[in-house]
Coordinates of C-alpha atoms in Angstrom, one line a residue:
Chain A
M144 CA 0.0 0.1 0.0
L145 CA 2.8 2.4 0.8
G146 CA 4.4 1.0 -2.5
D147 CA 1.4 2.0 -4.4
Y148 CA 1.4 5.5 -2.7
L149 CA 5.1 6.0 -3.5
A150 CA 4.7 4.9 -7.1
T151 CA 1.8 7.4 -7.7
S152 CA 3.6 10.3 -5.9
V153 CA 6.8 9.6 -7.7
S154 CA 5.0 9.5 -11.0
L155 CA 3.1 12.7 -10.3
V156 CA 6.5 14.4 -9.4
E157 CA 8.2 13.2 -12.6
E158 CA 5.3 14.3 -14.8
E159 CA 5.4 17.7 -13.2
L160 CA 9.3 17.9 -13.5
G161 CA 8.9 17.1 -17.2
R162 CA 6.8 20.2 -17.5
S163 CA 8.7 22.4 -15.3
L164 CA 10.7 24.0 -18.0
P165 CA 8.2 25.7 -20.2
T166 CA 8.6 24.7 -23.8
E167 CA 7.9 28.3 -24.9
W168 CA 10.9 29.6 -22.9
D169 CA 13.7 30.6 -25.1
I170 CA 16.5 28.4 -23.6
P171 CA 19.6 27.3 -25.5
I172 CA 19.2 23.8 -26.6
K173 CA 22.3 22.4 -25.0
L174 CA 21.4 24.0 -21.7
R175 CA 17.9 22.7 -21.9
E176 CA 19.2 19.1 -22.6
S177 CA 21.8 19.3 -19.9
M178 CA 19.2 20.4 -17.3
N179 CA 16.6 17.7 -18.4
Y180 CA 19.3 15.0 -18.4
S181 CA 19.9 15.3 -14.7
L182 CA 16.3 16.0 -13.8
S183 CA 15.1 12.9 -15.6
A184 CA 17.8 10.7 -14.2
G185 CA 15.5 9.1 -11.5
G186 CA 16.3 8.5 -8.0
K187 CA 14.1 8.0 -5.0
R188 CA 12.4 11.6 -5.3
L189 CA 12.4 11.5 -1.5
R190 CA 12.3 15.2 -0.9
P191 CA 9.2 15.9 -3.3
V192 CA 7.5 12.9 -1.9
L193 CA 7.9 14.2 1.5
V194 CA 6.5 17.7 0.5
L195 CA 3.4 15.9 -0.9
A196 CA 3.0 13.5 2.1
S197 CA 3.5 16.4 4.6
A198 CA 0.9 18.6 2.8
E199 CA -1.5 15.6 3.0
A200 CA -0.7 14.9 6.6
A201 CA -1.5 18.5 7.6
R202 CA -4.6 18.9 5.4
G203 CA -6.0 15.4 6.4
D204 CA -6.7 14.2 2.9
E205 CA -5.1 12.9 -0.3
R206 CA -6.4 15.4 -2.8
D207 CA -4.0 16.5 -5.5
S208 CA -2.4 19.9 -4.7
K209 CA -0.8 21.6 -7.6
A210 CA 0.8 24.1 -5.2
A211 CA 2.4 21.4 -3.3
L212 CA 3.5 19.7 -6.5
R213 CA 5.2 22.8 -7.6
V214 CA 7.1 23.2 -4.4
A215 CA 7.9 19.5 -4.5
C216 CA 9.6 20.0 -7.9
A217 CA 11.3 23.1 -6.6
V218 CA 13.2 21.0 -3.9
E219 CA 14.0 18.4 -6.4
L220 CA 15.6 21.0 -8.7
I221 CA 17.7 22.1 -5.7
H222 CA 18.8 18.5 -4.9
T223 CA 19.6 17.8 -8.6
Y224 CA 21.7 20.9 -9.0
S225 CA 23.6 20.1 -5.8
L226 CA 24.4 16.6 -7.3
I227 CA 25.6 18.1 -10.7
H228 CA 27.9 20.5 -8.8
D229 CA 29.1 17.9 -6.3
D230 CA 30.2 15.5 -9.1
L231 CA 32.3 18.2 -10.8
P232 CA 36.1 17.5 -11.1
A233 CA 36.9 20.3 -8.8
M234 CA 34.6 18.7 -6.1
D235 CA 34.0 14.9 -5.8
N236 CA 35.1 14.2 -9.4
D237 CA 32.6 11.5 -10.0
D238 CA 32.1 10.0 -13.5
F239 CA 28.9 8.0 -12.8
R240 CA 25.7 8.8 -10.8
R241 CA 22.9 6.3 -10.6
G242 CA 24.7 4.1 -13.2
K243 CA 24.7 7.1 -15.8
P244 CA 27.7 9.2 -16.8
T245 CA 27.5 12.4 -14.7
N246 CA 26.4 15.6 -16.2
H247 CA 29.9 17.1 -16.9
R248 CA 30.9 13.8 -18.5
V249 CA 28.2 14.3 -21.1
F250 CA 27.9 17.9 -21.6
G251 CA 31.2 19.2 -20.3
E252 CA 32.2 21.1 -17.2
A253 CA 31.2 24.6 -18.3
M254 CA 27.6 23.3 -19.2
A255 CA 27.3 21.4 -16.1
I256 CA 28.2 24.4 -14.0
L257 CA 25.7 26.5 -15.9
S258 CA 22.8 23.9 -15.8
G259 CA 23.4 23.6 -12.1
D260 CA 23.0 27.4 -11.7
A261 CA 20.0 27.4 -14.0
L262 CA 18.3 24.6 -12.1
L263 CA 19.0 26.3 -8.7
T264 CA 17.5 29.6 -10.1
H265 CA 14.4 27.8 -11.6
A266 CA 13.8 26.2 -8.2
F267 CA 12.8 29.6 -6.9
Q268 CA 10.4 30.2 -9.9
L269 CA 8.7 27.0 -9.1
A270 CA 8.4 27.7 -5.3
A271 CA 7.1 31.1 -6.1
S272 CA 4.7 30.0 -8.7
A273 CA 2.7 27.9 -6.0
R274 CA 0.8 31.3 -5.4
H275 CA -0.9 30.8 -8.9
Y276 CA -2.3 27.6 -7.6
G277 CA -4.2 28.7 -4.5
A278 CA -1.4 29.1 -2.0
S279 CA -1.5 32.4 -0.1
P280 CA 1.2 35.0 -1.0
V281 CA 2.4 35.0 2.7
D282 CA 2.7 31.2 2.8
V283 CA 4.6 31.2 -0.5
L284 CA 7.1 33.9 0.7
D285 CA 7.7 31.9 3.9
I286 CA 8.4 28.9 1.8
V287 CA 10.8 30.9 -0.6
E288 CA 12.7 32.3 2.6
D289 CA 12.9 28.8 4.0
L290 CA 14.2 27.4 0.8
A291 CA 17.0 30.0 0.5
R292 CA 17.9 29.6 4.2
L293 CA 18.0 25.8 4.1
S294 CA 19.7 25.3 0.8
G295 CA 22.1 28.3 1.2
A296 CA 25.4 29.3 2.9
A297 CA 23.9 28.4 6.4
G298 CA 22.2 25.3 5.0
M299 CA 22.9 22.7 2.3
V300 CA 25.7 24.7 0.6
G301 CA 27.2 25.3 4.1
G302 CA 27.2 21.5 4.7
Q303 CA 28.9 20.9 1.4
A304 CA 31.7 23.4 2.2
A305 CA 32.2 22.0 5.8
D306 CA 32.5 18.6 4.2
M307 CA 35.1 19.8 1.8
Q308 CA 37.1 21.4 4.6
G309 CA 36.6 18.5 6.8
E310 CA 38.2 16.1 4.5
Q311 CA 41.4 17.5 5.9
G312 CA 40.4 15.7 9.2
I313 CA 37.1 15.1 11.0
T314 CA 37.6 13.6 14.4
T315 CA 34.3 14.1 16.3
L316 CA 30.7 13.1 16.1
A317 CA 29.7 16.8 16.4
E318 CA 31.6 17.8 13.4
L319 CA 30.1 15.0 11.2
E320 CA 26.7 15.8 12.4
Y321 CA 27.2 19.5 11.4
I322 CA 28.0 18.4 8.0
H323 CA 25.1 16.0 7.6
E324 CA 22.5 18.2 9.4
H325 CA 23.2 20.7 6.7
K326 CA 24.0 18.5 3.7
T327 CA 21.2 16.1 4.1
S328 CA 18.8 17.2 6.8
D329 CA 18.2 20.8 5.8
L330 CA 16.3 19.9 2.5
I331 CA 14.4 17.3 4.2
V332 CA 13.4 19.8 6.8
F333 CA 12.4 22.3 4.1
S334 CA 10.3 19.5 2.5
V335 CA 8.2 18.7 5.5
R336 CA 7.8 22.3 6.6
A337 CA 6.8 23.5 3.2
G338 CA 4.2 20.7 2.6
A339 CA 2.8 21.3 6.0
R340 CA 2.6 25.0 5.7
L341 CA 0.6 24.4 2.4
G342 CA -1.6 22.1 4.3
G343 CA -2.3 24.8 6.8
A344 CA -0.2 23.7 9.8
D345 CA 0.4 26.0 12.6
A346 CA 3.8 27.2 14.0
E347 CA 3.9 24.6 16.7
T348 CA 3.3 21.9 14.2
L349 CA 6.1 23.3 11.9
A350 CA 8.5 23.3 14.8
K351 CA 7.8 19.6 15.5
L352 CA 8.2 18.8 11.9
T353 CA 11.5 20.7 11.9
T354 CA 12.7 18.2 14.6
F355 CA 11.3 15.3 12.6
G356 CA 13.2 16.4 9.4
R357 CA 16.4 17.0 11.3
K358 CA 16.4 13.5 13.0
I359 CA 15.0 11.5 10.0
G360 CA 17.6 13.2 7.8
L361 CA 20.5 12.2 10.0
A362 CA 19.2 8.7 10.3
F363 CA 18.9 8.6 6.6
Q364 CA 22.5 9.7 6.2
I365 CA 23.8 7.0 8.7
Q366 CA 21.8 4.4 6.9
D367 CA 23.4 5.6 3.7
D368 CA 26.9 5.2 5.3
I369 CA 26.0 1.7 6.3
L370 CA 24.6 0.8 3.0
D371 CA 27.6 2.1 1.4
L372 CA 29.9 -0.1 3.5
I373 CA 28.0 -3.3 3.1
G374 CA 26.0 -2.8 -0.1
D375 CA 27.1 -4.3 -3.2
E376 CA 28.2 -2.3 -6.1
K377 CA 25.4 -3.2 -8.5
K378 CA 22.5 -2.3 -6.3
L379 CA 23.9 1.1 -5.3
G380 CA 25.1 1.9 -8.8
K381 CA 28.4 3.3 -7.5
K382 CA 31.7 1.9 -6.1
T383 CA 31.1 0.5 -2.7
N384 CA 33.1 2.0 0.0
S385 CA 33.7 5.0 -2.1
D386 CA 33.4 7.3 1.1
T387 CA 36.3 5.8 2.7
V388 CA 38.3 5.4 -0.4
A389 CA 38.0 9.2 -1.1
G390 CA 39.1 9.8 2.4
K391 CA 35.8 10.8 3.6
V392 CA 34.7 10.2 7.2
T393 CA 31.5 8.2 7.8
Y394 CA 29.4 7.2 10.8
P395 CA 30.6 3.4 10.7
Y396 CA 34.3 4.7 10.3
L397 CA 33.9 7.1 13.2
I398 CA 31.8 5.1 15.7
G399 CA 31.7 1.6 14.3
M400 CA 28.9 -0.3 12.7
E401 CA 27.0 -1.5 15.7
E402 CA 27.0 2.0 17.3
S403 CA 25.9 3.5 13.9
R404 CA 23.0 1.2 13.8
R405 CA 21.9 2.1 17.4
L406 CA 22.1 5.7 16.7
M407 CA 20.1 5.4 13.5
E408 CA 17.4 3.4 15.3
K409 CA 17.2 6.1 18.1
L410 CA 17.1 9.0 15.7
T411 CA 14.2 7.3 13.8
E412 CA 12.3 6.8 17.1
E413 CA 12.8 10.3 18.1
A414 CA 11.8 11.5 14.7
K415 CA 8.5 9.5 15.0
Q416 CA 7.9 10.8 18.4
A417 CA 8.1 14.4 17.1
L418 CA 5.5 13.4 14.4
Y419 CA 3.1 12.0 17.1
E420 CA 3.5 15.4 19.0
A421 CA 2.8 17.3 15.9
K422 CA -0.8 18.2 15.3
L423 CA -1.2 16.4 12.0
K424 CA -4.6 15.3 10.8
R425 CA -3.2 12.2 9.3
P426 CA 0.4 11.3 10.3
D427 CA 0.3 7.7 9.1
R428 CA 2.0 8.3 5.6
L429 CA 4.8 10.1 7.2
L430 CA 5.3 7.4 9.7
Q431 CA 5.3 4.7 7.1
L432 CA 7.7 6.6 5.1
S433 CA 10.1 6.9 8.1
D434 CA 10.0 3.2 8.6
Y435 CA 10.4 2.6 4.9
L436 CA 13.6 4.8 4.8
M437 CA 15.1 3.0 7.6
N438 CA 14.4 -0.5 6.2
R439 CA 15.6 0.3 2.5
D440 CA 18.4 -1.7 0.9
R441 CA 19.5 1.1 -1.4
Chain B
M220 CA 25.6 66.3 -8.8
L221 CA 25.1 63.0 -10.5
G222 CA 28.4 62.1 -9.1
D223 CA 27.3 62.7 -5.6
Y224 CA 24.2 60.9 -6.1
L225 CA 26.2 57.9 -7.4
A226 CA 28.6 58.1 -4.5
T227 CA 25.8 58.1 -1.9
S228 CA 23.9 55.3 -3.7
V229 CA 26.9 53.1 -4.0
S230 CA 27.9 53.7 -0.3
L231 CA 24.4 52.7 0.8
V232 CA 24.6 49.6 -1.3
E233 CA 28.0 48.5 -0.1
E234 CA 26.9 49.1 3.6
E235 CA 23.9 46.9 3.0
L236 CA 26.0 44.3 1.2
G237 CA 28.3 44.3 4.2
R238 CA 25.2 43.4 6.4
S239 CA 23.7 41.0 4.0
L240 CA 25.1 37.8 5.4
P241 CA 23.7 37.8 9.0
T242 CA 26.7 37.4 11.5
E243 CA 24.5 35.0 13.6
W244 CA 24.2 32.6 10.7
D245 CA 26.3 29.5 11.2
I246 CA 28.3 29.6 7.9
P247 CA 31.6 27.9 7.6
I248 CA 34.4 30.4 7.9
K249 CA 36.0 29.8 4.6
L250 CA 32.6 29.9 2.7
R251 CA 31.8 33.2 4.4
E252 CA 35.3 34.7 3.5
S253 CA 35.0 33.5 -0.1
M254 CA 31.5 35.1 -0.5
N255 CA 32.7 38.4 1.2
Y256 CA 35.8 38.5 -0.8
S257 CA 33.8 38.8 -4.1
L258 CA 31.0 40.9 -2.7
S259 CA 33.4 43.5 -1.4
A260 CA 35.5 43.6 -4.6
G261 CA 34.0 46.8 -5.8
G262 CA 32.7 47.5 -9.3
K263 CA 30.3 50.1 -10.6
R264 CA 27.3 48.6 -8.6
L265 CA 25.3 49.6 -11.6
R266 CA 22.5 47.1 -11.1
P267 CA 21.8 48.0 -7.5
V268 CA 22.0 51.7 -8.3
L269 CA 19.4 51.3 -11.0
V270 CA 17.1 49.6 -8.5
L271 CA 17.4 52.5 -6.2
A272 CA 17.1 55.0 -9.0
S273 CA 14.2 53.3 -10.5
A274 CA 12.4 53.2 -7.3
E275 CA 12.8 56.9 -6.7
A276 CA 11.8 57.7 -10.3
A277 CA 8.5 55.8 -9.8
R278 CA 7.8 57.1 -6.4
G279 CA 8.9 60.7 -7.1
D280 CA 11.3 61.3 -4.1
E281 CA 14.6 60.2 -2.8
R282 CA 13.6 58.8 0.6
D283 CA 15.5 55.8 1.5
S284 CA 13.7 52.6 0.9
K285 CA 15.0 49.6 2.7
A286 CA 12.9 47.4 0.6
A287 CA 14.5 48.7 -2.5
L288 CA 17.9 48.5 -1.0
R289 CA 17.3 44.8 -0.1
V290 CA 16.3 44.2 -3.8
A291 CA 19.3 46.1 -4.9
C292 CA 21.7 43.9 -3.0
A293 CA 19.8 40.7 -4.3
V294 CA 20.6 41.6 -7.8
E295 CA 24.2 42.5 -7.0
L296 CA 24.6 39.0 -5.4
I297 CA 23.4 37.5 -8.7
H298 CA 25.8 39.6 -10.6
T299 CA 28.7 38.7 -8.3
Y300 CA 27.9 34.9 -8.3
S301 CA 27.8 35.0 -12.1
L302 CA 31.3 36.7 -12.3
I303 CA 32.8 34.0 -9.9
H304 CA 31.4 31.1 -12.0
D305 CA 32.3 32.9 -15.4
D306 CA 36.0 33.2 -14.2
L307 CA 36.3 29.5 -13.4
P308 CA 38.9 27.5 -15.3
A309 CA 36.1 25.5 -17.0
M310 CA 34.6 28.8 -18.3
D311 CA 36.6 31.8 -19.1
N312 CA 39.6 30.9 -16.8
D313 CA 40.4 34.3 -15.8
D314 CA 43.1 34.9 -13.0
F315 CA 42.3 38.5 -12.3
R316 CA 39.1 40.6 -11.9
R317 CA 39.2 44.2 -11.2
G318 CA 42.9 44.0 -10.5
K319 CA 42.4 41.3 -7.9
P320 CA 43.0 37.6 -8.0
T321 CA 39.7 35.8 -9.0
N322 CA 37.9 33.9 -6.4
H323 CA 39.1 30.5 -7.4
R324 CA 42.7 31.7 -7.4
V325 CA 42.3 32.7 -3.7
F326 CA 39.9 30.1 -2.4
G327 CA 40.2 27.2 -4.8
E328 CA 37.9 26.0 -7.5
A329 CA 35.5 24.0 -5.3
M330 CA 35.0 26.9 -2.8
A331 CA 34.4 29.4 -5.7
I332 CA 31.7 27.0 -7.2
L333 CA 30.2 26.8 -3.7
S334 CA 30.4 30.5 -2.8
G335 CA 28.8 31.2 -6.3
D336 CA 26.0 28.8 -5.4
A337 CA 25.6 30.3 -2.0
L338 CA 25.4 33.9 -3.4
L339 CA 22.8 32.9 -5.9
T340 CA 20.7 31.3 -3.2
H341 CA 21.0 34.2 -0.9
A342 CA 19.9 36.7 -3.6
F343 CA 16.5 35.1 -3.3
Q344 CA 16.5 35.4 0.6
L345 CA 17.3 39.1 0.2
A346 CA 14.7 39.6 -2.5
A347 CA 12.0 37.8 -0.5
S348 CA 13.0 39.9 2.7
A349 CA 11.7 43.1 1.1
R350 CA 8.3 42.1 2.4
H351 CA 9.6 42.7 6.0
Y352 CA 10.3 46.4 5.1
G353 CA 7.0 47.5 3.9
A354 CA 6.7 45.9 0.3
S355 CA 3.5 44.0 -0.4
P356 CA 3.7 40.2 -0.5
V357 CA 2.3 40.2 -4.0
D358 CA 4.8 42.9 -5.2
V359 CA 7.7 40.8 -3.6
L360 CA 6.6 37.5 -5.2
D361 CA 6.4 39.4 -8.6
I362 CA 9.9 40.5 -8.0
V363 CA 11.0 37.0 -7.0
E364 CA 9.5 35.6 -10.2
D365 CA 11.1 38.3 -12.3
L366 CA 14.5 37.6 -10.6
A367 CA 14.3 33.9 -11.4
R368 CA 13.2 34.3 -14.9
L369 CA 15.6 37.1 -16.0
S370 CA 18.6 35.5 -14.3
G371 CA 17.9 31.8 -15.1
A372 CA 17.9 29.5 -18.0
A373 CA 15.9 31.7 -20.3
G374 CA 17.8 34.8 -19.0
M375 CA 21.4 35.5 -17.8
V376 CA 22.4 31.9 -17.5
G377 CA 20.9 31.2 -21.0
G378 CA 22.9 34.1 -22.4
Q379 CA 26.1 32.7 -20.7
A380 CA 25.5 29.3 -22.3
A381 CA 24.7 30.8 -25.7
D382 CA 27.9 32.7 -25.5
M383 CA 29.9 29.5 -24.7
Q384 CA 28.4 27.5 -27.6
G385 CA 28.8 30.7 -29.8
E386 CA 32.7 30.7 -29.3
Q387 CA 32.5 28.0 -32.0
G388 CA 31.3 30.5 -34.5
I389 CA 29.0 33.6 -34.3
T390 CA 28.4 35.3 -37.5
T391 CA 25.3 37.4 -37.3
L392 CA 24.3 40.4 -35.3
A393 CA 21.1 38.6 -34.2
E394 CA 23.3 35.8 -32.6
L395 CA 25.5 38.4 -30.9
E396 CA 22.3 40.3 -29.7
Y397 CA 20.8 37.2 -28.2
I398 CA 23.7 36.6 -26.1
H399 CA 24.0 40.2 -24.7
E400 CA 20.3 40.6 -24.4
H401 CA 20.4 37.9 -21.9
K402 CA 23.9 38.0 -20.4
T403 CA 23.8 41.9 -19.9
S404 CA 20.3 43.3 -20.4
D405 CA 18.3 40.9 -18.5
L406 CA 19.7 41.8 -15.0
I407 CA 19.3 45.5 -16.0
V408 CA 15.7 44.9 -17.1
F409 CA 15.2 43.2 -13.7
S410 CA 16.8 46.1 -11.8
V411 CA 14.6 48.8 -13.3
R412 CA 11.4 46.8 -13.1
A413 CA 12.0 45.8 -9.6
G414 CA 12.7 49.2 -8.4
A415 CA 9.7 50.7 -10.2
R416 CA 7.5 48.0 -8.8
L417 CA 8.5 48.9 -5.3
G418 CA 7.9 52.5 -6.2
G419 CA 4.3 51.8 -7.2
A420 CA 4.6 51.8 -11.0
D421 CA 1.8 50.3 -13.1
A422 CA 2.0 47.6 -15.7
E423 CA 2.4 50.0 -18.7
T424 CA 5.3 51.8 -17.0
L425 CA 7.0 48.3 -16.3
A426 CA 6.7 47.5 -19.9
K427 CA 8.3 50.7 -21.0
L428 CA 11.1 50.1 -18.4
T429 CA 11.6 46.7 -19.9
T430 CA 12.3 48.4 -23.2
F431 CA 14.5 50.9 -21.5
G432 CA 16.5 48.1 -19.7
R433 CA 16.9 45.9 -22.8
K434 CA 18.1 48.8 -24.9
I435 CA 20.5 50.5 -22.4
G436 CA 21.9 47.0 -21.6
L437 CA 22.8 46.4 -25.1
A438 CA 24.2 49.9 -25.5
F439 CA 26.3 49.3 -22.3
Q440 CA 27.7 46.1 -23.7
I441 CA 28.6 47.7 -27.1
Q442 CA 30.4 50.4 -25.1
D443 CA 32.2 47.8 -23.1
D444 CA 33.4 46.1 -26.3
I445 CA 34.5 49.5 -27.7
L446 CA 36.4 50.3 -24.3
D447 CA 37.9 46.9 -24.3
L448 CA 39.4 47.5 -27.8
I449 CA 40.6 50.9 -27.2
G450 CA 41.0 51.0 -23.5
D451 CA 44.5 50.8 -21.8
E452 CA 45.2 48.0 -19.6
K453 CA 45.7 49.9 -16.5
K454 CA 42.3 51.7 -16.5
L455 CA 40.3 48.4 -17.2
G456 CA 42.3 46.3 -14.8
K457 CA 42.3 43.5 -17.3
K458 CA 44.2 42.6 -20.4
T459 CA 43.1 44.9 -23.3
N460 CA 41.6 43.1 -26.3
S461 CA 41.0 40.0 -24.2
D462 CA 37.7 39.4 -25.9
T463 CA 39.2 38.9 -29.3
V464 CA 42.2 37.1 -27.8
A465 CA 40.0 34.5 -26.3
G466 CA 38.3 34.2 -29.7
K467 CA 35.0 35.8 -28.6
V468 CA 33.1 37.9 -31.0
T469 CA 32.5 41.5 -30.2
Y470 CA 30.4 44.3 -31.8
P471 CA 33.6 46.1 -33.3
Y472 CA 34.8 42.8 -34.5
L473 CA 31.4 42.0 -36.2
I474 CA 30.3 45.4 -37.6
G475 CA 33.4 47.7 -37.1
M476 CA 34.1 50.5 -34.7
E477 CA 32.1 53.3 -36.5
E478 CA 28.9 51.1 -36.9
S479 CA 29.2 50.0 -33.3
R480 CA 29.3 53.6 -32.0
R481 CA 26.3 54.4 -34.2
L482 CA 24.3 51.5 -32.8
M483 CA 25.3 52.3 -29.4
E484 CA 24.0 55.8 -29.8
K485 CA 20.8 54.7 -31.4
L486 CA 20.1 52.3 -28.6
T487 CA 20.6 54.9 -26.0
E488 CA 18.3 57.4 -27.8
E489 CA 15.5 54.6 -28.0
A490 CA 16.2 53.7 -24.3
K491 CA 15.7 57.4 -23.3
Q492 CA 12.6 57.6 -25.4
A493 CA 11.0 54.6 -23.6
L494 CA 11.8 56.6 -20.4
Y495 CA 10.0 59.6 -21.6
E496 CA 7.0 57.5 -22.4
A497 CA 6.9 55.7 -19.1
K498 CA 4.8 57.3 -16.4
L499 CA 7.6 58.0 -14.0
K500 CA 7.3 61.0 -11.4
R501 CA 10.9 61.7 -11.7
P502 CA 12.7 60.2 -14.7
D503 CA 15.7 62.7 -14.4
R504 CA 18.1 60.4 -12.6
L505 CA 17.5 57.5 -14.9
L506 CA 18.1 59.8 -17.8
Q507 CA 21.3 61.2 -16.3
L508 CA 22.5 57.6 -15.6
S509 CA 21.9 56.7 -19.2
D510 CA 24.1 59.4 -20.5
Y511 CA 26.8 58.7 -17.8
L512 CA 27.0 55.2 -18.8
M513 CA 27.5 56.1 -22.5
N514 CA 30.2 58.5 -21.7
R515 CA 32.2 56.5 -19.3
D516 CA 35.8 55.6 -19.9
R517 CA 35.8 52.4 -17.9

């Protein structure tokens, strides 16, 4: 049943992503191709699904909300641009992503930089456009400000910058948490807050969802580190153990496998607790998603 | 008198730029340094000055407007990020900008990419924040959507992408105009439209200002090409003739020096004509700025 729900949500999101760059916009052909190449490269679409699920949880039904769908695409564009830029030779220098050549391998470095910039910029267009689909201007501006804060210098980009500097030697759990809170959790926090806001949630609910997003994001990252260590190359579509090969510090590396698992389970429980405390009309999908994320094998 | 006005506006903008990254935000130190390095690197601050001047022109007085100042900084952040990314080795590979080492020469390529991303993201924070200073939520959302459109795939980034592809052979004036309309004019169009919107301009005035911005932007670019060709290295702070050395096509290269001057003057006249037709309470500063731009020697 969650499987059906996920399939439906992902297909809604992918249809909308396919429409997100207006065909009538005069965009240089190579730039458009490069943007669409990475946008259509698949992935779990976790963040947009969380926007939709959170909107439904706050609203209490599963009605389609075009406003939520636009914001869902906005956060996926941010996530996509961050992968393109992270894969660049000057950053992680990755040749493959999800089994396909990375953007700069296909379109060249300059176009990869530009298509990342264009996707990042277009994310704000999509977020702002929610007002044309029934969302109130004030809610939409709150969402735009949240998106900028959580994806910017003190958010996702900050996490990435700290990660790069940290390659010269992370030694404490606090340092690792800083990185992942921003690199991974911040966009998840954005997703659940934005969805709930569109679903009419109050400030207290948004605060609980911030806690939920932060903790589920960290748990997700620890799970990723664990899967990276034990997962086989084929399932992940990238080289197993790449994070230690590249000299990056992971949770299992820092605190061991067993302790990592325990921390992941603790964070998941705390995340779910925050959900119970939030005044959501239908928290069940978000609860199911939390369990699903912690039991995935990829 | 225009000199005093410019000095005052530039100093207002630079003070606000200095405050634009909140000190209480938890930003990795190197990232903050890298962002501030390029933000404080000077320049004409043309786009933010146009936001302020256009707000005053529409409103009919020279009262400080904090909302306009926030939007003025937003467009300067976009301009600054675009210079950082354009200077990267994979793009124009420039070592110097305004006589100082480029961002990636000081902070490394990875940090330059990230600080560009962070500045671009923060621009939307600043634009959205105008609502906290008296601007109406609907006006601010219009400004956010304009900013995304005019700086994105069908705007500034599109112009940059076309320029890169065009290095393989531009032959017509129409191709060159496409590049500069987007690379240069679009942010100028944004600036005059955003200022006027905050100053209460109606749709017809905004349309006239779009024409003004497009034409003055092209004239500005032609003037830049001409100055590049005749200017001495010291005044420009970069290698004279670099645009032909790098294999880039310029107006003088394509249509000759005399024809370039004529085109520039024609565009400036048409730009000023659009200003006269716009229903502005005080168009004088914008008119003076137009003349100033066409008579600059750098």
